[in-house]
Amino acid sequence: MLLRERLRPYVERADRALSRLLSEHASSPFAHPLMEFVSGGKRVRPVLLYLSHEACGGGAEPDPDPAAAAVELIHTASLIHDDLIDGDRVRRGRLAFHVRFGTDLAVLISDFVLSLVLDVAAGYADPRIARALARTTRVMSEGEAEEARIRARGEQISFKTYLRILERKTASLFSASAELGAIIARAEDRVVSGMAEFGRLVGMAYQLRDDLLDFGKPGEISALVEAKPVGPIGAASEDFASRAVGLLESLVLPSEARDLLRELALYATRWEG
Ligand code: FPP
Ligand code: MG
């Protein structure tokens, strides 16, 4: 069966979790625009959270759904702001949020999402959940700010600096998603930190692949890396994915969820955008 088909129950679960969370605020001016904008997304981060939770033996309680909705909303708000910063008017073949709903709503949306994420975090007894959500949001904004500063100056950067930016702006949320799944499953500390590292590696593989697909387009951070590294970008994506697969096997016992996590890591290096 195709990976997309095997992941469908998890994607549908993420969709239900998002609808439930947003329906609590149905009268808010943000609810409808957010629902419209999130529709059709791949839900990679909540799926990673659910699979990590299942692979770590998690049960019905505590419920991973609110955390899964929270990571997707953080991702969504970050894309809305990224399009504002990048001046992009189209995303996934549709109008960017700020074009469709205006700059005011595009700026305020992250304040609204922050409120929802804080509320989700308050619903879990384990404080590590709030800390992981807080850390990733801080690190993502710092990574994006560093990228914006470098691009504004047109500065040449090393491959190492480039990787650090990707780690912060993208891989940190993948890491938090896999980590949250393990925390909610009450996995032991070694497994929680191992799953965080697994998510980081998958996030790196995924963002490098994304950059490879956009390589050479004006305004891309990859264009500022010394020595036009198209080969190293592809090789690094493969390397991060294979490290993720190797690590996974030392963390959790064989299961359908572990198999899907492995497939997701490998898929990161060959998706077509
Ligand atoms: C896409 O990069 C952007 C990100 C992965 C992260 C953006 C992060 C922020 C705006 C800061 C955090 C903000 C909040 C609200 C938590 P890209 O431009 O390389 O990819 P693209 O081709 O998808 O635009
Ligand atoms: Mg962008």
PDB file of C-alpha atoms and ligand atoms in Angstrom:
ATOM      1  CA  MET A   1       0.000   0.000   0.000  1.00  0.00           C
ATOM      2  CA  LEU A   2       1.194   3.548  -0.750  1.00  0.00           C
ATOM      3  CA  LEU A   3       2.620   5.483   2.206  1.00  0.00           C
ATOM      4  CA  ARG A   4      -0.079   8.150   1.742  1.00  0.00           C
ATOM      5  CA  GLU A   5      -2.788   5.496   2.152  1.00  0.00           C
ATOM      6  CA  ARG A   6      -1.126   4.006   5.226  1.00  0.00           C
ATOM      7  CA  LEU A   7      -0.884   7.455   6.819  1.00  0.00           C
ATOM      8  CA  ARG A   8      -4.462   8.439   5.989  1.00  0.00           C
ATOM      9  CA  PRO A   9      -5.970   7.444   9.403  1.00  0.00           C
ATOM     10  CA  TYR A  10      -3.388   9.634  11.173  1.00  0.00           C
ATOM     11  CA  VAL A  11      -3.969  12.573   8.798  1.00  0.00           C
ATOM     12  CA  GLU A  12      -7.725  12.252   9.354  1.00  0.00           C
ATOM     13  CA  ARG A  13      -7.203  12.114  13.094  1.00  0.00           C
ATOM     14  CA  ALA A  14      -5.133  15.328  12.899  1.00  0.00           C
ATOM     15  CA  ASP A  15      -7.897  16.981  10.851  1.00  0.00           C
ATOM     16  CA  ARG A  16     -10.486  16.046  13.473  1.00  0.00           C
ATOM     17  CA  ALA A  17      -8.251  17.304  16.300  1.00  0.00           C
ATOM     18  CA  LEU A  18      -7.773  20.648  14.507  1.00  0.00           C
ATOM     19  CA  SER A  19     -11.506  21.053  13.771  1.00  0.00           C
ATOM     20  CA  ARG A  20     -12.345  20.268  17.385  1.00  0.00           C
ATOM     21  CA  LEU A  21      -9.874  22.829  18.732  1.00  0.00           C
ATOM     22  CA  LEU A  22     -10.969  25.555  16.314  1.00  0.00           C
ATOM     23  CA  SER A  23     -14.672  24.808  16.792  1.00  0.00           C
ATOM     24  CA  GLU A  24     -14.247  25.845  20.443  1.00  0.00           C
ATOM     25  CA  HIS A  25     -13.674  29.353  19.015  1.00  0.00           C
ATOM     26  CA  ALA A  26     -16.111  29.210  16.095  1.00  0.00           C
ATOM     27  CA  SER A  27     -17.253  32.826  16.618  1.00  0.00           C
ATOM     28  CA  SER A  28     -13.678  34.175  16.535  1.00  0.00           C
ATOM     29  CA  PRO A  29     -12.711  36.157  13.408  1.00  0.00           C
ATOM     30  CA  PHE A  30      -9.680  33.860  13.124  1.00  0.00           C
ATOM     31  CA  ALA A  31     -11.469  30.490  13.149  1.00  0.00           C
ATOM     32  CA  HIS A  32     -12.777  30.434   9.592  1.00  0.00           C
ATOM     33  CA  PRO A  33      -9.645  31.893   7.903  1.00  0.00           C
ATOM     34  CA  LEU A  34      -7.467  29.427   9.813  1.00  0.00           C
ATOM     35  CA  MET A  35      -9.687  26.469   8.921  1.00  0.00           C
ATOM     36  CA  GLU A  36      -9.646  27.462   5.256  1.00  0.00           C
ATOM     37  CA  PHE A  37      -5.878  27.963   5.232  1.00  0.00           C
ATOM     38  CA  VAL A  38      -5.035  24.672   6.988  1.00  0.00           C
ATOM     39  CA  SER A  39      -7.233  22.572   4.696  1.00  0.00           C
ATOM     40  CA  GLY A  40      -5.292  20.313   2.374  1.00  0.00           C
ATOM     41  CA  GLY A  41      -2.024  20.426   4.358  1.00  0.00           C
ATOM     42  CA  LYS A  42       0.083  17.262   4.651  1.00  0.00           C
ATOM     43  CA  ARG A  43      -0.103  17.220   8.481  1.00  0.00           C
ATOM     44  CA  VAL A  44       3.462  15.886   8.677  1.00  0.00           C
ATOM     45  CA  ARG A  45       4.088  17.228  12.192  1.00  0.00           C
ATOM     46  CA  PRO A  46       0.917  15.898  13.890  1.00  0.00           C
ATOM     47  CA  VAL A  47       1.391  12.576  12.078  1.00  0.00           C
ATOM     48  CA  LEU A  48       4.922  12.420  13.454  1.00  0.00           C
ATOM     49  CA  LEU A  49       3.540  13.120  16.923  1.00  0.00           C
ATOM     50  CA  TYR A  50       0.883  10.385  16.651  1.00  0.00           C
ATOM     51  CA  LEU A  51       3.333   7.819  15.264  1.00  0.00           C
ATOM     52  CA  SER A  52       5.912   8.592  17.938  1.00  0.00           C
ATOM     53  CA  HIS A  53       3.179   8.267  20.575  1.00  0.00           C
ATOM     54  CA  GLU A  54       2.032   4.921  19.171  1.00  0.00           C
ATOM     55  CA  ALA A  55       5.560   3.580  18.648  1.00  0.00           C
ATOM     56  CA  CYS A  56       6.311   4.422  22.305  1.00  0.00           C
ATOM     57  CA  GLY A  57       3.269   2.411  23.440  1.00  0.00           C
ATOM     58  CA  GLY A  58       1.007   5.375  24.268  1.00  0.00           C
ATOM     59  CA  GLY A  59      -2.651   4.809  25.138  1.00  0.00           C
ATOM     60  CA  ALA A  60      -5.821   6.927  25.167  1.00  0.00           C
ATOM     61  CA  GLU A  61      -4.805   8.974  28.205  1.00  0.00           C
ATOM     62  CA  PRO A  62      -3.358  11.557  28.138  1.00  0.00           C
ATOM     63  CA  ASP A  63      -4.908  12.345  24.767  1.00  0.00           C
ATOM     64  CA  PRO A  64      -2.329  13.331  22.100  1.00  0.00           C
ATOM     65  CA  ASP A  65      -4.978  15.150  19.992  1.00  0.00           C
ATOM     66  CA  PRO A  66      -4.661  18.654  21.519  1.00  0.00           C
ATOM     67  CA  ALA A  67      -0.851  18.558  21.202  1.00  0.00           C
ATOM     68  CA  ALA A  68      -1.153  17.334  17.600  1.00  0.00           C
ATOM     69  CA  ALA A  69      -3.486  20.249  16.788  1.00  0.00           C
ATOM     70  CA  ALA A  70      -1.106  22.662  18.551  1.00  0.00           C
ATOM     71  CA  VAL A  71       1.954  21.667  16.479  1.00  0.00           C
ATOM     72  CA  GLU A  72      -0.036  22.010  13.254  1.00  0.00           C
ATOM     73  CA  LEU A  73      -1.258  25.461  14.325  1.00  0.00           C
ATOM     74  CA  ILE A  74       2.274  26.601  15.183  1.00  0.00           C
ATOM     75  CA  HIS A  75       3.379  25.377  11.754  1.00  0.00           C
ATOM     76  CA  THR A  76       0.446  27.180  10.097  1.00  0.00           C
ATOM     77  CA  ALA A  77       1.121  30.487  11.864  1.00  0.00           C
ATOM     78  CA  SER A  78       4.806  30.210  10.950  1.00  0.00           C
ATOM     79  CA  LEU A  79       3.968  29.758   7.243  1.00  0.00           C
ATOM     80  CA  ILE A  80       1.627  32.761   7.323  1.00  0.00           C
ATOM     81  CA  HIS A  81       4.418  34.901   8.754  1.00  0.00           C
ATOM     82  CA  ASP A  82       7.016  33.346   6.458  1.00  0.00           C
ATOM     83  CA  ASP A  83       4.986  34.366   3.405  1.00  0.00           C
ATOM     84  CA  LEU A  84       4.719  37.903   4.771  1.00  0.00           C
ATOM     85  CA  ILE A  85       8.487  38.026   5.341  1.00  0.00           C
ATOM     86  CA  ASP A  86       9.327  36.418   1.986  1.00  0.00           C
ATOM     87  CA  GLY A  87       6.783  38.586   0.147  1.00  0.00           C
ATOM     88  CA  ASP A  88       5.259  35.426  -1.349  1.00  0.00           C
ATOM     89  CA  ARG A  89       1.710  35.821  -2.653  1.00  0.00           C
ATOM     90  CA  VAL A  90       0.957  32.159  -3.338  1.00  0.00           C
ATOM     91  CA  ARG A  91       1.306  29.016  -1.214  1.00  0.00           C
ATOM     92  CA  ARG A  92       0.421  25.473  -2.265  1.00  0.00           C
ATOM     93  CA  GLY A  93      -1.140  26.887  -5.440  1.00  0.00           C
ATOM     94  CA  ARG A  94      -3.501  29.133  -3.475  1.00  0.00           C
ATOM     95  CA  LEU A  95      -3.369  32.762  -2.363  1.00  0.00           C
ATOM     96  CA  ALA A  96      -1.106  33.337   0.639  1.00  0.00           C
ATOM     97  CA  PHE A  97      -2.977  34.095   3.868  1.00  0.00           C
ATOM     98  CA  HIS A  98      -2.009  37.796   3.928  1.00  0.00           C
ATOM     99  CA  VAL A  99      -3.199  38.234   0.328  1.00  0.00           C
ATOM    100  CA  ARG A 100      -6.488  36.442   0.947  1.00  0.00           C
ATOM    101  CA  PHE A 101      -7.316  37.878   4.404  1.00  0.00           C
ATOM    102  CA  GLY A 102      -5.112  40.982   4.731  1.00  0.00           C
ATOM    103  CA  THR A 103      -1.943  41.834   6.611  1.00  0.00           C
ATOM    104  CA  ASP A 104      -3.713  42.751   9.868  1.00  0.00           C
ATOM    105  CA  LEU A 105      -5.218  39.286  10.256  1.00  0.00           C
ATOM    106  CA  ALA A 106      -1.949  37.665   9.095  1.00  0.00           C
ATOM    107  CA  VAL A 107      -0.046  39.432  11.883  1.00  0.00           C
ATOM    108  CA  LEU A 108      -2.678  38.919  14.575  1.00  0.00           C
ATOM    109  CA  ILE A 109      -3.168  35.245  13.757  1.00  0.00           C
ATOM    110  CA  SER A 110      -0.048  34.248  15.668  1.00  0.00           C
ATOM    111  CA  ASP A 111      -1.346  36.028  18.793  1.00  0.00           C
ATOM    112  CA  PHE A 112      -4.515  33.971  18.488  1.00  0.00           C
ATOM    113  CA  VAL A 113      -2.550  30.757  17.886  1.00  0.00           C
ATOM    114  CA  LEU A 114      -0.333  31.556  20.870  1.00  0.00           C
ATOM    115  CA  SER A 115      -3.468  31.692  23.041  1.00  0.00           C
ATOM    116  CA  LEU A 116      -4.685  28.313  21.749  1.00  0.00           C
ATOM    117  CA  VAL A 117      -1.276  26.699  22.235  1.00  0.00           C
ATOM    118  CA  LEU A 118      -0.999  28.018  25.807  1.00  0.00           C
ATOM    119  CA  ASP A 119      -4.466  26.635  26.508  1.00  0.00           C
ATOM    120  CA  VAL A 120      -3.492  23.232  25.076  1.00  0.00           C
ATOM    121  CA  ALA A 121      -0.328  23.170  27.191  1.00  0.00           C
ATOM    122  CA  ALA A 122      -2.341  24.032  30.319  1.00  0.00           C
ATOM    123  CA  GLY A 123      -4.498  20.957  29.701  1.00  0.00           C
ATOM    124  CA  TYR A 124      -1.568  18.553  30.228  1.00  0.00           C
ATOM    125  CA  ALA A 125      -0.285  17.764  33.701  1.00  0.00           C
ATOM    126  CA  ASP A 126       3.286  17.182  32.485  1.00  0.00           C
ATOM    127  CA  PRO A 127       5.156  20.547  32.314  1.00  0.00           C
ATOM    128  CA  ARG A 128       7.559  19.155  29.700  1.00  0.00           C
ATOM    129  CA  ILE A 129       4.767  19.605  27.152  1.00  0.00           C
ATOM    130  CA  ALA A 130       4.534  23.369  27.697  1.00  0.00           C
ATOM    131  CA  ARG A 131       8.339  23.607  27.741  1.00  0.00           C
ATOM    132  CA  ALA A 132       8.743  21.751  24.433  1.00  0.00           C
ATOM    133  CA  LEU A 133       6.105  23.980  22.783  1.00  0.00           C
ATOM    134  CA  ALA A 134       7.714  27.122  24.228  1.00  0.00           C
ATOM    135  CA  ARG A 135      11.214  26.077  23.166  1.00  0.00           C
ATOM    136  CA  THR A 136      10.310  25.281  19.570  1.00  0.00           C
ATOM    137  CA  THR A 137       8.383  28.544  19.094  1.00  0.00           C
ATOM    138  CA  ARG A 138      11.320  30.569  20.428  1.00  0.00           C
ATOM    139  CA  VAL A 139      13.905  28.671  18.381  1.00  0.00           C
ATOM    140  CA  MET A 140      11.813  28.871  15.176  1.00  0.00           C
ATOM    141  CA  SER A 141      11.421  32.626  15.468  1.00  0.00           C
ATOM    142  CA  GLU A 142      15.155  33.053  16.163  1.00  0.00           C
ATOM    143  CA  GLY A 143      16.042  30.862  13.149  1.00  0.00           C
ATOM    144  CA  GLU A 144      13.698  32.772  10.854  1.00  0.00           C
ATOM    145  CA  ALA A 145      15.063  36.113  12.149  1.00  0.00           C
ATOM    146  CA  GLU A 146      18.639  34.977  11.478  1.00  0.00           C
ATOM    147  CA  GLU A 147      17.705  33.919   7.942  1.00  0.00           C
ATOM    148  CA  ALA A 148      15.925  37.246   7.290  1.00  0.00           C
ATOM    149  CA  ARG A 149      18.960  39.200   8.521  1.00  0.00           C
ATOM    150  CA  ILE A 150      21.353  37.222   6.306  1.00  0.00           C
ATOM    151  CA  ARG A 151      19.118  37.567   3.253  1.00  0.00           C
ATOM    152  CA  ALA A 152      18.665  41.308   3.797  1.00  0.00           C
ATOM    153  CA  ARG A 153      22.441  41.742   3.791  1.00  0.00           C
ATOM    154  CA  GLY A 154      23.002  39.266   0.950  1.00  0.00           C
ATOM    155  CA  GLU A 155      25.743  37.791   3.127  1.00  0.00           C
ATOM    156  CA  GLN A 156      27.612  34.636   2.034  1.00  0.00           C
ATOM    157  CA  ILE A 157      27.291  31.913   4.676  1.00  0.00           C
ATOM    158  CA  SER A 158      29.027  28.615   5.349  1.00  0.00           C
ATOM    159  CA  PHE A 159      27.258  25.272   4.923  1.00  0.00           C
ATOM    160  CA  LYS A 160      27.412  24.908   8.712  1.00  0.00           C
ATOM    161  CA  THR A 161      25.580  28.216   9.286  1.00  0.00           C
ATOM    162  CA  TYR A 162      23.029  27.197   6.658  1.00  0.00           C
ATOM    163  CA  LEU A 163      22.389  23.883   8.443  1.00  0.00           C
ATOM    164  CA  ARG A 164      22.019  25.691  11.770  1.00  0.00           C
ATOM    165  CA  ILE A 165      19.315  27.956  10.306  1.00  0.00           C
ATOM    166  CA  LEU A 166      17.387  24.964   8.916  1.00  0.00           C
ATOM    167  CA  GLU A 167      17.706  23.210  12.237  1.00  0.00           C
ATOM    168  CA  ARG A 168      16.178  26.191  14.032  1.00  0.00           C
ATOM    169  CA  LYS A 169      13.450  27.321  11.647  1.00  0.00           C
ATOM    170  CA  THR A 170      12.216  23.844  10.605  1.00  0.00           C
ATOM    171  CA  ALA A 171      13.760  20.865  12.382  1.00  0.00           C
ATOM    172  CA  SER A 172      12.959  22.234  15.863  1.00  0.00           C
ATOM    173  CA  LEU A 173       9.202  21.747  15.313  1.00  0.00           C
ATOM    174  CA  PHE A 174       9.703  18.238  13.889  1.00  0.00           C
ATOM    175  CA  SER A 175      11.823  17.500  16.935  1.00  0.00           C
ATOM    176  CA  ALA A 176       9.198  18.864  19.339  1.00  0.00           C
ATOM    177  CA  SER A 177       6.446  16.874  17.576  1.00  0.00           C
ATOM    178  CA  ALA A 178       8.228  13.517  17.930  1.00  0.00           C
ATOM    179  CA  GLU A 179       9.300  14.425  21.476  1.00  0.00           C
ATOM    180  CA  LEU A 180       5.735  15.380  22.498  1.00  0.00           C
ATOM    181  CA  GLY A 181       4.434  12.036  21.218  1.00  0.00           C
ATOM    182  CA  ALA A 182       6.959  10.229  23.413  1.00  0.00           C
ATOM    183  CA  ILE A 183       6.293  12.417  26.485  1.00  0.00           C
ATOM    184  CA  ILE A 184       2.517  11.908  26.175  1.00  0.00           C
ATOM    185  CA  ALA A 185       3.134   8.134  25.828  1.00  0.00           C
ATOM    186  CA  ARG A 186       5.087   8.327  29.125  1.00  0.00           C
ATOM    187  CA  ALA A 187       8.194   6.916  27.510  1.00  0.00           C
ATOM    188  CA  GLU A 188      11.398   6.758  29.541  1.00  0.00           C
ATOM    189  CA  ASP A 189      13.750   9.785  29.360  1.00  0.00           C
ATOM    190  CA  ARG A 190      16.215   8.062  27.014  1.00  0.00           C
ATOM    191  CA  VAL A 191      13.420   7.401  24.522  1.00  0.00           C
ATOM    192  CA  VAL A 192      11.970  10.921  24.861  1.00  0.00           C
ATOM    193  CA  SER A 193      15.319  12.524  24.024  1.00  0.00           C
ATOM    194  CA  GLY A 194      15.972   9.918  21.318  1.00  0.00           C
ATOM    195  CA  MET A 195      12.628  10.665  19.662  1.00  0.00           C
ATOM    196  CA  ALA A 196      13.403  14.410  19.830  1.00  0.00           C
ATOM    197  CA  GLU A 197      16.643  13.676  17.976  1.00  0.00           C
ATOM    198  CA  PHE A 198      14.809  11.420  15.490  1.00  0.00           C
ATOM    199  CA  GLY A 199      12.373  14.284  14.735  1.00  0.00           C
ATOM    200  CA  ARG A 200      15.261  16.733  14.329  1.00  0.00           C
ATOM    201  CA  LEU A 201      16.971  14.440  11.802  1.00  0.00           C
ATOM    202  CA  VAL A 202      13.745  13.961   9.819  1.00  0.00           C
ATOM    203  CA  GLY A 203      13.130  17.735   9.853  1.00  0.00           C
ATOM    204  CA  MET A 204      16.629  18.362   8.479  1.00  0.00           C
ATOM    205  CA  ALA A 205      16.157  15.764   5.719  1.00  0.00           C
ATOM    206  CA  TYR A 206      12.804  17.329   4.858  1.00  0.00           C
ATOM    207  CA  GLN A 207      13.925  20.999   4.758  1.00  0.00           C
ATOM    208  CA  LEU A 208      17.065  20.121   2.767  1.00  0.00           C
ATOM    209  CA  ARG A 209      14.896  18.315   0.226  1.00  0.00           C
ATOM    210  CA  ASP A 210      12.567  21.357   0.117  1.00  0.00           C
ATOM    211  CA  ASP A 211      15.559  23.617  -0.514  1.00  0.00           C
ATOM    212  CA  LEU A 212      16.859  21.274  -3.220  1.00  0.00           C
ATOM    213  CA  LEU A 213      13.526  21.555  -5.047  1.00  0.00           C
ATOM    214  CA  ASP A 214      13.748  25.388  -4.829  1.00  0.00           C
ATOM    215  CA  PHE A 215      17.489  25.547  -5.546  1.00  0.00           C
ATOM    216  CA  GLY A 216      18.503  28.464  -7.751  1.00  0.00           C
ATOM    217  CA  LYS A 217      15.280  30.438  -7.216  1.00  0.00           C
ATOM    218  CA  PRO A 218      15.934  34.065  -6.241  1.00  0.00           C
ATOM    219  CA  GLY A 219      15.612  34.905  -2.546  1.00  0.00           C
ATOM    220  CA  GLU A 220      16.367  31.382  -1.298  1.00  0.00           C
ATOM    221  CA  ILE A 221      18.822  31.155   1.599  1.00  0.00           C
ATOM    222  CA  SER A 222      20.544  28.212  -0.151  1.00  0.00           C
ATOM    223  CA  ALA A 223      21.698  30.677  -2.851  1.00  0.00           C
ATOM    224  CA  LEU A 224      23.824  32.446  -0.227  1.00  0.00           C
ATOM    225  CA  VAL A 225      25.757  29.341   0.812  1.00  0.00           C
ATOM    226  CA  GLU A 226      29.385  29.449  -0.343  1.00  0.00           C
ATOM    227  CA  ALA A 227      30.237  27.275  -3.392  1.00  0.00           C
ATOM    228  CA  LYS A 228      26.650  26.637  -4.674  1.00  0.00           C
ATOM    229  CA  PRO A 229      26.117  23.390  -2.740  1.00  0.00           C
ATOM    230  CA  VAL A 230      23.435  21.554  -4.767  1.00  0.00           C
ATOM    231  CA  GLY A 231      25.267  18.201  -4.434  1.00  0.00           C
ATOM    232  CA  PRO A 232      25.958  18.535  -0.695  1.00  0.00           C
ATOM    233  CA  ILE A 233      22.327  19.560  -0.041  1.00  0.00           C
ATOM    234  CA  GLY A 234      21.009  16.345  -1.621  1.00  0.00           C
ATOM    235  CA  ALA A 235      23.664  14.226   0.097  1.00  0.00           C
ATOM    236  CA  ALA A 236      22.988  15.841   3.485  1.00  0.00           C
ATOM    237  CA  SER A 237      19.247  15.168   3.143  1.00  0.00           C
ATOM    238  CA  GLU A 238      19.968  11.450   2.513  1.00  0.00           C
ATOM    239  CA  ASP A 239      22.459  11.363   5.363  1.00  0.00           C
ATOM    240  CA  PHE A 240      20.048  12.893   7.922  1.00  0.00           C
ATOM    241  CA  ALA A 241      17.303  10.451   6.871  1.00  0.00           C
ATOM    242  CA  SER A 242      19.539   7.405   7.157  1.00  0.00           C
ATOM    243  CA  ARG A 243      20.750   8.539  10.588  1.00  0.00           C
ATOM    244  CA  ALA A 244      17.098   8.938  11.624  1.00  0.00           C
ATOM    245  CA  VAL A 245      16.305   5.376  10.503  1.00  0.00           C
ATOM    246  CA  GLY A 246      19.335   3.964  12.340  1.00  0.00           C
ATOM    247  CA  LEU A 247      18.457   5.794  15.544  1.00  0.00           C
ATOM    248  CA  LEU A 248      14.815   4.702  15.453  1.00  0.00           C
ATOM    249  CA  GLU A 249      15.770   1.047  15.575  1.00  0.00           C
ATOM    250  CA  SER A 250      17.647   1.574  18.841  1.00  0.00           C
ATOM    251  CA  LEU A 251      14.737   3.445  20.446  1.00  0.00           C
ATOM    252  CA  VAL A 252      11.530   1.448  20.066  1.00  0.00           C
ATOM    253  CA  LEU A 253      10.503  -2.140  19.380  1.00  0.00           C
ATOM    254  CA  PRO A 254       9.274  -3.168  15.903  1.00  0.00           C
ATOM    255  CA  SER A 255       5.663  -2.156  15.228  1.00  0.00           C
ATOM    256  CA  GLU A 256       3.488  -0.789  12.431  1.00  0.00           C
ATOM    257  CA  ALA A 257       4.030   2.740  13.840  1.00  0.00           C
ATOM    258  CA  ARG A 258       7.826   2.277  13.838  1.00  0.00           C
ATOM    259  CA  ASP A 259       7.681   1.060  10.275  1.00  0.00           C
ATOM    260  CA  LEU A 260       5.680   4.144   9.272  1.00  0.00           C
ATOM    261  CA  LEU A 261       8.148   6.449  11.063  1.00  0.00           C
ATOM    262  CA  ARG A 262      10.937   4.808   9.081  1.00  0.00           C
ATOM    263  CA  GLU A 263       9.025   5.296   5.819  1.00  0.00           C
ATOM    264  CA  LEU A 264       8.303   8.931   6.727  1.00  0.00           C
ATOM    265  CA  ALA A 265      12.030   9.570   7.307  1.00  0.00           C
ATOM    266  CA  LEU A 266      12.930   8.046   3.928  1.00  0.00           C
ATOM    267  CA  TYR A 267      10.074   9.852   2.161  1.00  0.00           C
ATOM    268  CA  ALA A 268      11.518  13.191   3.386  1.00  0.00           C
ATOM    269  CA  THR A 269      14.395  12.763   0.896  1.00  0.00           C
ATOM    270  CA  ARG A 270      12.254  12.084  -2.171  1.00  0.00           C
ATOM    271  CA  TRP A 271       9.019  14.078  -1.889  1.00  0.00           C
ATOM    272  CA  GLU A 272       8.236  16.376  -4.783  1.00  0.00           C
ATOM    273  CA  GLY A 273       6.917  19.409  -2.958  1.00  0.00           C
TER     274      GLY A 273
HETATM  275  C1  FPP B   1       9.501  28.204   5.646  1.00  0.00           C
HETATM  276  O1  FPP B   1      10.763  28.424   5.094  1.00  0.00           O
HETATM  277  C2  FPP B   1       9.447  28.737   7.056  1.00  0.00           C
HETATM  278  C3  FPP B   1       9.669  28.053   8.179  1.00  0.00           C
HETATM  279  C4  FPP B   1       9.986  26.632   8.129  1.00  0.00           C
HETATM  280  C5  FPP B   1       9.608  28.650   9.554  1.00  0.00           C
HETATM  281  C6  FPP B   1       9.092  30.033   9.659  1.00  0.00           C
HETATM  282  C7  FPP B   1       9.198  30.511  11.083  1.00  0.00           C
HETATM  283  C8  FPP B   1       8.723  31.677  11.557  1.00  0.00           C
HETATM  284  C9  FPP B   1       8.007  32.674  10.702  1.00  0.00           C
HETATM  285  C10 FPP B   1       8.937  32.024  13.001  1.00  0.00           C
HETATM  286  C11 FPP B   1       8.005  31.297  13.934  1.00  0.00           C
HETATM  287  C12 FPP B   1       6.654  31.873  13.891  1.00  0.00           C
HETATM  288  C13 FPP B   1       5.607  31.429  14.628  1.00  0.00           C
HETATM  289  C14 FPP B   1       4.283  32.067  14.467  1.00  0.00           C
HETATM  290  C15 FPP B   1       5.725  30.293  15.559  1.00  0.00           C
HETATM  291  P1  FPP B   1      10.972  28.618   3.537  1.00  0.00           P
HETATM  292  O2  FPP B   1      10.649  30.027   3.196  1.00  0.00           O
HETATM  293  O3  FPP B   1      12.327  28.141   3.241  1.00  0.00           O
HETATM  294  O4  FPP B   1       9.938  27.585   2.926  1.00  0.00           O
HETATM  295  P2  FPP B   1       8.698  27.790   1.958  1.00  0.00           P
HETATM  296  O5  FPP B   1       9.244  27.451   0.595  1.00  0.00           O
HETATM  297  O6  FPP B   1       7.675  26.773   2.430  1.00  0.00           O
HETATM  298  O7  FPP B   1       8.218  29.200   2.077  1.00  0.00           O
HETATM  299 MG    MG B   2       9.064  31.006   2.426  1.00  0.00          MG
END
